[in-house]
């Protein structure tokens, strides 16, 4: 009987020791993983704030110069454009710090941005913005759309009011946001603004962080056109 009990006790002790070692190892792994996840979240939050802070200062200087030019000629649009710029600054400095904003605020920013771009053009440009099927109450992370509009004016030839063109469509299908931009390109590539804004690639990084496996982004460039199709599933389960 004793010959049977002793090995059993030894095996039981070994199993208890193994269980303690494995349990300690698992706790160590979990703590390490928790620290890694916490650090990753901190890095993502920092990078998100950094990306959102990269608002194009060149545009702001141009906007102020345009308002000054309007004031010199005593244009009736001067007060209107001051209010538009004030609204844009409020959005970029304060509201964009929020995790989510209404799509309507993004739309307002885009419309105001285009209005400022049009001031410096000699005649009415060929620009079409369709927001007729957009639920402006839908919530999204801020500053995801405007970089593509900036890109259109930066690299396109929209200021060529005879040949240039820009088309923007923002619509919603339930929780789905669909954003499309297309613009003409000049025969020779140009870059009107060496001081970049947020940038297309940075938007893609933000999308990867914010909407993993819940977005689609297709960008196509030909000799004469640049097109963007973006679809985001904003539904949070």
Protein backbone atom coordinates (compact mmCIF):
# COMPACT_ATOMS: atom_id res chain seq x y z
CA UNK A 1 0.00 0.00 0.00
CA UNK A 2 2.84 2.32 0.96
CA UNK A 3 4.52 1.59 -2.34
CA UNK A 4 1.43 2.98 -4.08
CA UNK A 5 0.82 6.04 -1.85
CA UNK A 6 4.34 7.53 -2.06
CA UNK A 7 4.44 7.82 -5.87
CA UNK A 8 0.92 9.26 -5.80
CA UNK A 9 1.98 11.95 -3.33
CA UNK A 10 5.05 12.78 -5.41
CA UNK A 11 2.94 13.09 -8.58
CA UNK A 12 0.41 15.26 -6.74
CA UNK A 13 3.19 17.55 -5.48
CA UNK A 14 4.65 17.80 -8.97
CA UNK A 15 1.23 18.65 -10.41
CA UNK A 16 0.66 21.33 -7.75
CA UNK A 17 4.08 22.86 -8.45
CA UNK A 18 3.42 22.81 -12.19
CA UNK A 19 0.01 24.40 -11.65
CA UNK A 20 1.57 27.16 -9.55
CA UNK A 21 4.32 27.75 -12.14
CA UNK A 22 1.88 27.77 -15.05
CA UNK A 23 -0.50 30.07 -13.16
CA UNK A 24 2.34 32.49 -12.38
CA UNK A 25 3.48 32.38 -16.00
CA UNK A 26 -0.03 33.08 -17.27
CA UNK A 27 -0.39 36.03 -14.86
CA UNK A 28 2.97 37.36 -16.09
CA UNK A 29 1.89 37.01 -19.72
CA UNK A 30 -1.44 38.72 -19.02
CA UNK A 31 0.23 41.61 -17.21
CA UNK A 32 2.75 42.00 -20.03
CA UNK A 33 -0.02 41.89 -22.63
CA UNK A 34 -2.08 44.38 -20.65
CA UNK A 35 0.88 46.78 -20.53
CA UNK A 36 1.42 46.34 -24.27
CA UNK A 37 -2.25 47.03 -25.00
CA UNK A 38 -2.25 50.07 -22.71
CA UNK A 39 0.90 51.40 -24.39
CA UNK A 40 -0.58 50.74 -27.83
CA UNK A 41 -3.75 52.65 -26.90
CA UNK A 42 -1.65 55.53 -25.60
CA UNK A 43 0.40 55.59 -28.80
CA UNK A 44 -2.73 55.47 -30.93
CA UNK A 45 -4.31 58.30 -28.96
CA UNK A 46 -1.14 60.38 -29.27
CA UNK A 47 -0.86 59.71 -32.98
CA UNK A 48 -4.54 60.51 -33.49
CA UNK A 49 -4.13 63.88 -31.79
CA UNK A 50 -0.97 64.52 -33.79
CA UNK A 51 -2.62 63.67 -37.10
CA UNK A 52 -5.64 65.82 -36.35
CA UNK A 53 -3.40 68.72 -35.35
CA UNK A 54 -1.75 68.84 -38.77
CA UNK A 55 -4.19 71.37 -40.18
CA UNK A 56 -2.83 73.20 -43.20
CA UNK A 57 -1.52 76.61 -42.00
CA UNK A 58 -1.01 77.71 -45.61
CA UNK A 59 -4.77 77.66 -46.14
CA UNK A 60 -5.35 79.80 -43.05
CA UNK A 61 -2.89 82.44 -44.24
CA UNK A 62 -4.51 82.47 -47.68
CA UNK A 63 -7.97 82.73 -46.11
CA UNK A 64 -6.94 85.75 -44.06
CA UNK A 65 -5.34 87.35 -47.11
CA UNK A 66 -8.53 86.76 -49.08
CA UNK A 67 -10.62 88.38 -46.35
CA UNK A 68 -8.24 91.33 -46.29
CA UNK A 69 -8.57 91.69 -50.08
CA UNK A 70 -12.36 91.68 -49.73
CA UNK A 71 -12.20 94.34 -47.04
CA UNK A 72 -10.00 96.57 -49.19
CA UNK A 73 -12.60 96.61 -51.97
CA UNK A 74 -15.32 96.92 -49.32
CA UNK A 75 -17.00 93.75 -50.50
CA UNK A 76 -20.34 92.89 -48.90
CA UNK A 77 -19.04 89.33 -48.45
CA UNK A 78 -16.38 90.37 -45.94
CA UNK A 79 -18.47 89.80 -42.77
CA UNK A 80 -19.78 86.51 -44.18
CA UNK A 81 -16.30 85.20 -44.89
CA UNK A 82 -15.03 86.27 -41.47
CA UNK A 83 -17.82 84.23 -39.88
CA UNK A 84 -16.97 81.25 -42.11
CA UNK A 85 -13.31 81.38 -41.14
CA UNK A 86 -14.26 81.72 -37.47
CA UNK A 87 -16.46 78.64 -37.77
CA UNK A 88 -13.66 76.67 -39.44
CA UNK A 89 -11.17 77.64 -36.74
CA UNK A 90 -13.63 76.67 -34.03
CA UNK A 91 -14.05 73.26 -35.65
CA UNK A 92 -10.32 72.58 -36.08
CA UNK A 93 -9.23 73.93 -32.70
CA UNK A 94 -12.02 72.66 -30.47
CA UNK A 95 -14.53 70.30 -32.03
CA UNK A 96 -11.93 68.16 -33.81
CA UNK A 97 -10.57 67.22 -30.38
CA UNK A 98 -13.79 65.31 -29.77
CA UNK A 99 -13.77 61.61 -30.55
CA UNK A 100 -16.81 62.01 -32.78
CA UNK A 101 -18.59 64.87 -34.52
CA UNK A 102 -21.71 65.14 -36.62
CA UNK A 103 -21.21 64.59 -40.34
CA UNK A 104 -22.89 67.96 -40.79
CA UNK A 105 -19.92 69.69 -39.17
CA UNK A 106 -17.52 67.98 -41.57
CA UNK A 107 -19.78 69.06 -44.44
CA UNK A 108 -19.86 72.66 -43.17
CA UNK A 109 -16.07 72.71 -43.04
CA UNK A 110 -15.80 71.38 -46.60
CA UNK A 111 -18.31 73.88 -47.98
CA UNK A 112 -16.55 76.78 -46.24
CA UNK A 113 -13.16 75.56 -47.45
CA UNK A 114 -14.39 75.49 -51.04
CA UNK A 115 -15.88 78.99 -50.69
CA UNK A 116 -12.50 80.35 -49.67
CA UNK A 117 -10.80 78.61 -52.57
CA UNK A 118 -13.29 80.17 -54.99
CA UNK A 119 -12.59 83.74 -53.84
CA UNK A 120 -9.24 83.88 -55.61
CA UNK A 121 -10.60 82.57 -58.93
CA UNK A 122 -11.36 84.97 -61.74
CA UNK A 123 -14.65 83.33 -62.67
CA UNK A 124 -17.04 80.72 -61.29
CA UNK A 125 -15.29 77.32 -61.25
CA UNK A 126 -16.89 74.03 -62.27
CA UNK A 127 -17.49 72.66 -58.77
CA UNK A 128 -20.41 70.42 -57.81
CA UNK A 129 -21.10 69.37 -54.23
CA UNK A 130 -23.96 66.92 -53.63
CA UNK A 131 -25.00 66.49 -49.99
CA UNK A 132 -28.72 66.02 -50.69
CA UNK A 133 -28.74 62.42 -49.40
CA UNK A 134 -26.61 62.98 -46.33
CA UNK A 135 -27.79 62.43 -42.78
CA UNK A 136 -25.92 65.25 -41.05
CA UNK A 137 -26.69 63.83 -37.62
CA UNK A 138 -24.58 60.71 -38.22
CA UNK A 139 -21.52 60.66 -35.95
CA UNK A 140 -17.99 60.08 -37.27
CA UNK A 141 -14.45 60.83 -36.18
CA UNK A 142 -13.46 64.36 -37.29
CA UNK A 143 -11.20 65.48 -40.12
CA UNK A 144 -11.48 62.33 -42.24
CA UNK A 145 -12.97 63.95 -45.33
CA UNK A 146 -11.34 67.35 -45.76
CA UNK A 147 -7.82 66.04 -46.62
CA UNK A 148 -9.15 64.67 -49.92
CA UNK A 149 -10.70 68.06 -50.76
CA UNK A 150 -7.42 69.75 -49.89
CA UNK A 151 -5.65 67.27 -52.13
CA UNK A 152 -7.96 68.13 -55.04
CA UNK A 153 -7.13 71.83 -54.85
CA UNK A 154 -3.47 71.13 -54.13
CA UNK A 155 -2.78 68.87 -57.11
CA UNK A 156 -5.71 69.58 -59.44
CA UNK A 157 -6.31 72.37 -61.94
CA UNK A 158 -9.67 73.50 -60.57
CA UNK A 159 -8.61 77.14 -60.76
CA UNK A 160 -8.59 76.68 -64.53
CA UNK A 161 -12.27 77.57 -64.74
CA UNK A 162 -12.52 76.58 -68.41
CA UNK A 163 -11.08 73.06 -68.16
CA UNK A 164 -10.82 72.22 -64.49
CA UNK A 165 -13.57 70.61 -62.43
CA UNK A 166 -14.34 69.12 -59.05
CA UNK A 167 -17.16 66.80 -57.97
CA UNK A 168 -17.94 65.92 -54.36
CA UNK A 169 -20.67 63.61 -53.10
CA UNK A 170 -21.38 62.81 -49.46
CA UNK A 171 -24.26 60.50 -48.68
CA UNK A 172 -25.37 58.14 -45.94
CA UNK A 173 -27.08 54.78 -46.10
CA UNK A 174 -28.17 54.01 -42.55
CA UNK A 175 -24.94 53.85 -40.53
CA UNK A 176 -22.89 53.76 -43.75
CA UNK A 177 -21.11 56.92 -44.88
CA UNK A 178 -20.20 57.11 -48.57
CA UNK A 179 -17.78 59.81 -49.69
CA UNK A 180 -16.71 60.37 -53.29
CA UNK A 181 -14.38 62.97 -54.75
CA UNK A 182 -13.23 63.40 -58.32
CA UNK A 183 -11.21 66.20 -59.89
CA UNK A 184 -9.40 67.03 -63.08
CA UNK A 185 -5.63 66.99 -63.27
CA UNK A 186 -3.33 69.26 -65.28
CA UNK A 187 -1.20 67.92 -68.08
CA UNK A 188 1.90 68.60 -65.96
CA UNK A 189 1.79 67.56 -62.31
CA UNK A 190 1.82 70.47 -59.88
CA UNK A 191 2.00 70.92 -56.13
CA UNK A 192 0.64 74.31 -55.11
CA UNK A 193 1.31 73.88 -51.43
CA UNK A 194 4.55 72.47 -50.06
CA UNK A 195 3.19 72.86 -46.52
CA UNK A 196 0.97 69.78 -46.40
CA UNK A 197 -2.19 69.28 -44.43
CA UNK A 198 -3.16 66.02 -42.78
CA UNK A 199 -2.48 64.07 -45.98
CA UNK A 200 -4.12 61.11 -47.66
CA UNK A 201 -1.80 58.47 -46.18
CA UNK A 202 -2.37 59.80 -42.69
CA UNK A 203 -6.11 59.48 -43.22
CA UNK A 204 -5.60 55.86 -44.19
CA UNK A 205 -3.68 55.30 -40.95
CA UNK A 206 -6.49 56.88 -38.96
CA UNK A 207 -9.04 54.70 -40.72
CA UNK A 208 -7.00 51.60 -39.83
CA UNK A 209 -7.03 52.68 -36.19
CA UNK A 210 -10.63 53.85 -35.97
CA UNK A 211 -12.51 51.54 -38.31
CA UNK A 212 -10.52 48.30 -38.67
CA UNK A 213 -12.23 46.03 -41.21
CA UNK A 214 -15.11 48.52 -41.37
CA UNK A 215 -14.04 50.82 -44.18
CA UNK A 216 -13.22 50.79 -47.86
CA UNK A 217 -10.89 53.29 -49.51
CA UNK A 218 -10.18 53.20 -53.24
CA UNK A 219 -8.00 55.81 -54.90
CA UNK A 220 -7.56 55.93 -58.67
CA UNK A 221 -5.37 58.25 -60.68
CA UNK A 222 -5.23 58.58 -64.45
CA UNK A 223 -3.47 61.13 -66.63
CA UNK A 224 -6.43 63.47 -66.42
CA UNK A 225 -8.42 62.52 -63.30
CA UNK A 226 -8.09 61.75 -59.62
CA UNK A 227 -10.89 59.79 -57.92
CA UNK A 228 -11.54 58.72 -54.35
CA UNK A 229 -14.22 56.37 -53.09
CA UNK A 230 -14.51 55.91 -49.34
CA UNK A 231 -17.12 53.96 -47.42
CA UNK A 232 -17.21 53.79 -43.62
CA UNK A 233 -19.44 51.64 -41.46
CA UNK A 234 -20.03 53.88 -38.43
CA UNK A 235 -22.21 51.37 -36.58
CA UNK A 236 -21.00 50.58 -33.08
CA UNK A 237 -22.30 47.27 -31.70
